[in-house]
Amino acid sequence: MPALTRPSRPSSRRFSTLRKLVTGCALGLVCAALVASPKAQADENENASAAFEGEEEEIGTWRFKHADKPVKVLILAGSVGAWQKGPYPEHIQNMCANVEVKNLSKTGYGAYQLRQRFMAQVVKNGYINLRKEGYEHWLVFQGGLNSIATPERTNRELRQMFLSAHKRGMKVVAFTPMPWGAESDKRWRGYSGLKYKDFTETVKEFILGSATPQRALGVYRDRRDDPTGPWLPEEIADVPINLYDSDMRDKMATPRDVEKMKALLAKDKDWKKSVAELSEDERAAKLEADAQAAALIPQYFMRQELHAFDHIHPNEDGHRLIAETACPELPRSWGCDCP
């Protein structure tokens, strides 16, 4: 089994917190140097509430080393990006002649932690000049599945990270969450499966720029200057890449039995609460629609042959496919030679 990069030894409280987080990943990049509004600046300086209690991230002291590579790419992800055997950051480095990659990925990190890591390792790193003439700096973000159960908060952290990157002249491309899930994972059974699919798609839609601020941010939309207005370019990814609906997904998986899904949902306490105020006819229609949706959930899992040790982490073929899916969408300045 390929080894994963491990974070430094955590405190007992932090370890307990991490064990409760959903394991996983998601990837992204962004573009255009724009100045943030006063409210965006206030957002950036605020500690994200309650998403994670942990040790303060160390200030980075690393630097880029190859002056002949004009495109500097910072990859920031969770355990998928930290994979050691044939990871997608390595494939991107090999495919793109003008790119120097620095991989800042960290196993176990959710959206809040990854944003804190970006601020400490990049923004506060005195050895990095993000506005050096003749060079492009890109943030490649791939993460968020560790915090997918709170999708609006996850999207809030991603939006803040994208604002911070843009403000400093960086460019960003964003990868959606990858397909994930398995019949053996109880989160994907019954009504819970419908919720986790919706959680994942809420983050996906934000990355793609197709979600409204209400859908993507929920109560956090009030942090925007115009809570219901359209997205500003600096808030979202300029080059979104859809891994969720890519060839990584098991689109031909056998559906579940609809009648069994109906019976399962009808007994589910959470489902019954969700339809408590509906009429009898409305409940019957909702049960039919939800059973049909639950039956198709296996078609949103990652293909079995791309699994590493579980249904979240792709193997070497999966990492190659991530890079090959992204490659045609990457900027021309990267000098990529796509398969």
mmCIF file of N, CA and C in Angstrom, residues 60-145:
data_model
loop_
_atom_site.group_PDB
_atom_site.id
_atom_site.type_symbol
_atom_site.label_atom_id
_atom_site.label_comp_id
_atom_site.label_asym_id
_atom_site.label_seq_id
_atom_site.Cartn_x
_atom_site.Cartn_y
_atom_site.Cartn_z
ATOM 1 N N GLY A 60 6.197 29.699 6.957
ATOM 2 C CA GLY A 60 7.057 29.054 5.973
ATOM 3 C C GLY A 60 8.398 29.743 5.810
ATOM 4 N N THR A 61 9.426 28.940 5.563
ATOM 5 C CA THR A 61 10.768 29.477 5.297
ATOM 6 C C THR A 61 11.354 28.886 4.018
ATOM 7 N N TRP A 62 10.516 28.252 3.197
ATOM 8 C CA TRP A 62 10.982 27.648 1.956
ATOM 9 C C TRP A 62 11.011 28.702 0.841
ATOM 10 N N ARG A 63 11.637 28.364 -0.269
ATOM 11 C CA ARG A 63 11.684 29.268 -1.418
ATOM 12 C C ARG A 63 11.728 28.455 -2.702
ATOM 13 N N PHE A 64 11.352 29.079 -3.818
ATOM 14 C CA PHE A 64 11.494 28.434 -5.117
ATOM 15 C C PHE A 64 12.974 28.419 -5.499
ATOM 16 N N LYS A 65 13.367 27.396 -6.277
ATOM 17 C CA LYS A 65 14.798 27.187 -6.534
ATOM 18 C C LYS A 65 15.207 27.306 -8.000
ATOM 19 N N HIS A 66 14.235 27.239 -8.922
ATOM 20 C CA HIS A 66 14.594 27.144 -10.340
ATOM 21 C C HIS A 66 14.218 28.417 -11.094
ATOM 22 N N ALA A 67 15.227 29.281 -11.293
ATOM 23 C CA ALA A 67 14.986 30.561 -11.963
ATOM 24 C C ALA A 67 14.553 30.385 -13.409
ATOM 25 N N ASP A 68 14.871 29.225 -14.012
ATOM 26 C CA ASP A 68 14.526 28.999 -15.422
ATOM 27 C C ASP A 68 13.081 28.542 -15.605
ATOM 28 N N LYS A 69 12.339 28.376 -14.515
ATOM 29 C CA LYS A 69 10.928 27.975 -14.583
ATOM 30 C C LYS A 69 10.071 29.195 -14.234
ATOM 31 N N PRO A 70 9.470 29.859 -15.226
ATOM 32 C CA PRO A 70 8.766 31.123 -14.965
ATOM 33 C C PRO A 70 7.398 30.979 -14.319
ATOM 34 N N VAL A 71 6.853 29.773 -14.287
ATOM 35 C CA VAL A 71 5.528 29.554 -13.690
ATOM 36 C C VAL A 71 5.701 28.802 -12.372
ATOM 37 N N LYS A 72 5.384 29.473 -11.282
ATOM 38 C CA LYS A 72 5.530 28.890 -9.946
ATOM 39 C C LYS A 72 4.150 28.411 -9.470
ATOM 40 N N VAL A 73 4.039 27.121 -9.207
ATOM 41 C CA VAL A 73 2.761 26.515 -8.856
ATOM 42 C C VAL A 73 2.814 25.975 -7.433
ATOM 43 N N LEU A 74 1.906 26.469 -6.596
ATOM 44 C CA LEU A 74 1.778 26.020 -5.221
ATOM 45 C C LEU A 74 0.597 25.071 -5.130
ATOM 46 N N ILE A 75 0.844 23.837 -4.799
ATOM 47 C CA ILE A 75 -0.243 22.867 -4.663
ATOM 48 C C ILE A 75 -0.574 22.702 -3.189
ATOM 49 N N LEU A 76 -1.835 22.939 -2.866
ATOM 50 C CA LEU A 76 -2.295 22.894 -1.491
ATOM 51 C C LEU A 76 -3.488 21.949 -1.417
ATOM 52 N N ALA A 77 -3.322 20.828 -0.734
ATOM 53 C CA ALA A 77 -4.357 19.802 -0.682
ATOM 54 C C ALA A 77 -4.257 19.035 0.622
ATOM 55 N N GLY A 78 -5.183 18.095 0.805
ATOM 56 C CA GLY A 78 -5.141 17.192 1.930
ATOM 57 C C GLY A 78 -4.340 15.955 1.591
ATOM 58 N N SER A 79 -4.806 14.794 2.057
ATOM 59 C CA SER A 79 -4.029 13.568 1.917
ATOM 60 C C SER A 79 -3.860 13.105 0.480
ATOM 61 N N VAL A 80 -4.788 13.453 -0.411
ATOM 62 C CA VAL A 80 -4.624 13.048 -1.813
ATOM 63 C C VAL A 80 -3.426 13.767 -2.420
ATOM 64 N N GLY A 81 -3.325 15.072 -2.196
ATOM 65 C CA GLY A 81 -2.163 15.810 -2.697
ATOM 66 C C GLY A 81 -0.873 15.385 -2.039
ATOM 67 N N ALA A 82 -0.953 14.875 -0.798
ATOM 68 C CA ALA A 82 0.240 14.447 -0.063
ATOM 69 C C ALA A 82 0.672 13.025 -0.404
ATOM 70 N N TRP A 83 -0.068 12.367 -1.268
ATOM 71 C CA TRP A 83 0.261 10.999 -1.696
ATOM 72 C C TRP A 83 1.688 10.948 -2.231
ATOM 73 N N GLN A 84 2.416 9.874 -1.937
ATOM 74 C CA GLN A 84 3.848 9.848 -2.249
ATOM 75 C C GLN A 84 4.219 9.058 -3.497
ATOM 76 N N LYS A 85 3.374 8.139 -3.930
ATOM 77 C CA LYS A 85 3.750 7.276 -5.045
ATOM 78 C C LYS A 85 3.017 7.692 -6.316
ATOM 79 N N GLY A 86 3.710 8.419 -7.204
ATOM 80 C CA GLY A 86 3.111 8.864 -8.444
ATOM 81 C C GLY A 86 1.953 9.823 -8.262
ATOM 82 N N PRO A 87 2.059 10.849 -7.388
ATOM 83 C CA PRO A 87 0.943 11.751 -7.138
ATOM 84 C C PRO A 87 0.709 12.709 -8.301
ATOM 85 N N TYR A 88 -0.499 13.271 -8.363
ATOM 86 C CA TYR A 88 -0.815 14.175 -9.471
ATOM 87 C C TYR A 88 0.081 15.420 -9.501
ATOM 88 N N PRO A 89 0.577 15.969 -8.346
ATOM 89 C CA PRO A 89 1.505 17.097 -8.467
ATOM 90 C C PRO A 89 2.756 16.740 -9.275
ATOM 91 N N GLU A 90 3.219 15.511 -9.112
ATOM 92 C CA GLU A 90 4.392 15.054 -9.868
ATOM 93 C C GLU A 90 4.076 14.957 -11.356
ATOM 94 N N HIS A 91 2.883 14.482 -11.697
ATOM 95 C CA HIS A 91 2.483 14.405 -13.106
ATOM 96 C C HIS A 91 2.381 15.793 -13.731
ATOM 97 N N ILE A 92 1.826 16.749 -12.983
ATOM 98 C CA ILE A 92 1.719 18.118 -13.495
ATOM 99 C C ILE A 92 3.104 18.689 -13.744
ATOM 100 N N GLN A 93 4.014 18.470 -12.804
ATOM 101 C CA GLN A 93 5.390 18.932 -12.971
ATOM 102 C C GLN A 93 6.017 18.347 -14.236
ATOM 103 N N ASN A 94 5.794 17.061 -14.488
ATOM 104 C CA ASN A 94 6.396 16.394 -15.636
ATOM 105 C C ASN A 94 5.733 16.781 -16.958
ATOM 106 N N MET A 95 4.438 17.079 -16.930
ATOM 107 C CA MET A 95 3.714 17.419 -18.165
ATOM 108 C C MET A 95 3.960 18.854 -18.623
ATOM 109 N N CYS A 96 4.287 19.749 -17.691
ATOM 110 C CA CYS A 96 4.307 21.183 -17.974
ATOM 111 C C CYS A 96 5.732 21.729 -17.853
ATOM 112 N N ALA A 97 6.338 22.036 -18.993
ATOM 113 C CA ALA A 97 7.766 22.350 -19.065
ATOM 114 C C ALA A 97 8.150 23.632 -18.336
ATOM 115 N N ASN A 98 7.240 24.590 -18.233
ATOM 116 C CA ASN A 98 7.584 25.889 -17.653
ATOM 117 C C ASN A 98 7.289 25.999 -16.160
ATOM 118 N N VAL A 99 6.875 24.900 -15.566
ATOM 119 C CA VAL A 99 6.355 24.925 -14.198
ATOM 120 C C VAL A 99 7.356 24.397 -13.171
ATOM 121 N N GLU A 100 7.457 25.118 -12.053
ATOM 122 C CA GLU A 100 8.116 24.601 -10.856
ATOM 123 C C GLU A 100 7.030 24.424 -9.795
ATOM 124 N N VAL A 101 6.886 23.209 -9.290
ATOM 125 C CA VAL A 101 5.833 22.881 -8.336
ATOM 126 C C VAL A 101 6.383 22.844 -6.915
ATOM 127 N N LYS A 102 5.675 23.477 -6.007
ATOM 128 C CA LYS A 102 5.922 23.332 -4.578
ATOM 129 C C LYS A 102 4.660 22.731 -3.966
ATOM 130 N N ASN A 103 4.771 21.540 -3.415
ATOM 131 C CA ASN A 103 3.617 20.844 -2.869
ATOM 132 C C ASN A 103 3.524 21.092 -1.359
ATOM 133 N N LEU A 104 2.468 21.799 -0.941
ATOM 134 C CA LEU A 104 2.262 22.134 0.465
ATOM 135 C C LEU A 104 1.147 21.302 1.097
ATOM 136 N N SER A 105 0.780 20.219 0.465
ATOM 137 C CA SER A 105 -0.335 19.398 0.928
ATOM 138 C C SER A 105 -0.057 18.797 2.299
ATOM 139 N N LYS A 106 -1.134 18.546 3.045
ATOM 140 C CA LYS A 106 -0.997 18.039 4.414
ATOM 141 C C LYS A 106 -2.136 17.062 4.702
ATOM 142 N N THR A 107 -1.776 15.865 5.104
ATOM 143 C CA THR A 107 -2.771 14.837 5.401
ATOM 144 C C THR A 107 -3.691 15.256 6.549
ATOM 145 N N GLY A 108 -4.991 15.018 6.379
ATOM 146 C CA GLY A 108 -5.969 15.262 7.429
ATOM 147 C C GLY A 108 -6.538 16.658 7.482
ATOM 148 N N TYR A 109 -6.087 17.557 6.622
ATOM 149 C CA TYR A 109 -6.522 18.950 6.691
ATOM 150 C C TYR A 109 -7.825 19.186 5.939
ATOM 151 N N GLY A 110 -8.751 19.932 6.588
ATOM 152 C CA GLY A 110 -9.964 20.403 5.946
ATOM 153 C C GLY A 110 -9.771 21.818 5.426
ATOM 154 N N ALA A 111 -10.864 22.445 4.983
ATOM 155 C CA ALA A 111 -10.766 23.746 4.323
ATOM 156 C C ALA A 111 -10.183 24.832 5.224
ATOM 157 N N TYR A 112 -10.617 24.882 6.474
ATOM 158 C CA TYR A 112 -10.105 25.906 7.388
ATOM 159 C C TYR A 112 -8.599 25.757 7.585
ATOM 160 N N GLN A 113 -8.165 24.536 7.879
ATOM 161 C CA GLN A 113 -6.743 24.299 8.115
ATOM 162 C C GLN A 113 -5.907 24.610 6.876
ATOM 163 N N LEU A 114 -6.429 24.269 5.711
ATOM 164 C CA LEU A 114 -5.696 24.530 4.475
ATOM 165 C C LEU A 114 -5.565 26.030 4.224
ATOM 166 N N ARG A 115 -6.617 26.789 4.551
ATOM 167 C CA ARG A 115 -6.500 28.249 4.396
ATOM 168 C C ARG A 115 -5.467 28.809 5.354
ATOM 169 N N GLN A 116 -5.458 28.312 6.601
ATOM 170 C CA GLN A 116 -4.444 28.767 7.555
ATOM 171 C C GLN A 116 -3.039 28.402 7.071
ATOM 172 N N ARG A 117 -2.911 27.246 6.465
ATOM 173 C CA ARG A 117 -1.615 26.820 5.933
ATOM 174 C C ARG A 117 -1.181 27.730 4.783
ATOM 175 N N PHE A 118 -2.118 28.104 3.940
ATOM 176 C CA PHE A 118 -1.807 29.022 2.840
ATOM 177 C C PHE A 118 -1.300 30.356 3.385
ATOM 178 N N MET A 119 -1.990 30.892 4.387
ATOM 179 C CA MET A 119 -1.585 32.180 4.937
ATOM 180 C C MET A 119 -0.192 32.094 5.575
ATOM 181 N N ALA A 120 0.083 30.996 6.296
ATOM 182 C CA ALA A 120 1.363 30.869 7.002
ATOM 183 C C ALA A 120 2.515 30.517 6.065
ATOM 184 N N GLN A 121 2.278 29.564 5.170
ATOM 185 C CA GLN A 121 3.357 29.041 4.331
ATOM 186 C C GLN A 121 3.625 29.904 3.082
ATOM 187 N N VAL A 122 2.640 30.683 2.675
ATOM 188 C CA VAL A 122 2.799 31.475 1.447
ATOM 189 C C VAL A 122 2.774 32.971 1.751
ATOM 190 N N VAL A 123 1.651 33.457 2.282
ATOM 191 C CA VAL A 123 1.490 34.899 2.483
ATOM 192 C C VAL A 123 2.513 35.463 3.468
ATOM 193 N N LYS A 124 2.769 34.749 4.569
ATOM 194 C CA LYS A 124 3.681 35.252 5.601
ATOM 195 C C LYS A 124 5.121 34.788 5.406
ATOM 196 N N ASN A 125 5.368 34.065 4.343
ATOM 197 C CA ASN A 125 6.712 33.547 4.076
ATOM 198 C C ASN A 125 7.569 34.652 3.455
ATOM 199 N N GLY A 126 8.538 35.147 4.216
ATOM 200 C CA GLY A 126 9.378 36.237 3.748
ATOM 201 C C GLY A 126 10.319 35.869 2.616
ATOM 202 N N TYR A 127 10.433 34.593 2.300
ATOM 203 C CA TYR A 127 11.333 34.155 1.230
ATOM 204 C C TYR A 127 10.623 34.088 -0.125
ATOM 205 N N ILE A 128 9.313 34.381 -0.139
ATOM 206 C CA ILE A 128 8.535 34.286 -1.365
ATOM 207 C C ILE A 128 8.109 35.674 -1.819
ATOM 208 N N ASN A 129 8.442 36.031 -3.057
ATOM 209 C CA ASN A 129 8.003 37.296 -3.663
ATOM 210 C C ASN A 129 6.960 36.971 -4.732
ATOM 211 N N LEU A 130 5.693 37.138 -4.377
ATOM 212 C CA LEU A 130 4.612 36.751 -5.276
ATOM 213 C C LEU A 130 4.426 37.712 -6.445
ATOM 214 N N ARG A 131 5.111 38.847 -6.412
ATOM 215 C CA ARG A 131 4.984 39.829 -7.491
ATOM 216 C C ARG A 131 6.291 40.024 -8.255
ATOM 217 N N LYS A 132 7.161 39.044 -8.185
ATOM 218 C CA LYS A 132 8.447 39.150 -8.868
ATOM 219 C C LYS A 132 8.256 39.238 -10.367
ATOM 220 N N GLU A 133 8.836 40.230 -10.979
ATOM 221 C CA GLU A 133 8.648 40.481 -12.411
ATOM 222 C C GLU A 133 9.176 39.309 -13.237
ATOM 223 N N GLY A 134 8.390 38.938 -14.240
ATOM 224 C CA GLY A 134 8.791 37.860 -15.130
ATOM 225 C C GLY A 134 8.307 36.482 -14.700
ATOM 226 N N TYR A 135 7.589 36.418 -13.560
ATOM 227 C CA TYR A 135 7.122 35.125 -13.055
ATOM 228 C C TYR A 135 5.606 35.165 -12.807
ATOM 229 N N GLU A 136 4.968 34.030 -13.028
ATOM 230 C CA GLU A 136 3.569 33.846 -12.659
ATOM 231 C C GLU A 136 3.515 32.973 -11.412
ATOM 232 N N HIS A 137 2.594 33.293 -10.530
ATOM 233 C CA HIS A 137 2.382 32.469 -9.331
ATOM 234 C C HIS A 137 0.942 31.973 -9.314
ATOM 235 N N TRP A 138 0.797 30.675 -9.189
ATOM 236 C CA TRP A 138 -0.518 30.036 -9.195
ATOM 237 C C TRP A 138 -0.738 29.249 -7.909
ATOM 238 N N LEU A 139 -1.947 29.356 -7.368
ATOM 239 C CA LEU A 139 -2.377 28.487 -6.282
ATOM 240 C C LEU A 139 -3.193 27.353 -6.881
ATOM 241 N N VAL A 140 -2.754 26.132 -6.656
ATOM 242 C CA VAL A 140 -3.521 24.956 -7.056
ATOM 243 C C VAL A 140 -4.130 24.384 -5.783
ATOM 244 N N PHE A 141 -5.425 24.620 -5.594
ATOM 245 C CA PHE A 141 -6.061 24.126 -4.384
ATOM 246 C C PHE A 141 -6.815 22.832 -4.675
ATOM 247 N N GLN A 142 -6.565 21.822 -3.861
ATOM 248 C CA GLN A 142 -7.267 20.536 -3.973
ATOM 249 C C GLN A 142 -7.541 20.043 -2.572
ATOM 250 N N GLY A 143 -8.735 20.321 -2.076
ATOM 251 C CA GLY A 143 -9.050 19.925 -0.720
ATOM 252 C C GLY A 143 -10.489 20.238 -0.388
ATOM 253 N N GLY A 144 -10.874 19.948 0.832
ATOM 254 C CA GLY A 144 -12.215 20.274 1.295
ATOM 255 C C GLY A 144 -13.059 19.080 1.675
ATOM 256 N N LEU A 145 -12.656 17.872 1.255
ATOM 257 C CA LEU A 145 -13.495 16.723 1.586
ATOM 258 C C LEU A 145 -13.423 16.389 3.068
#
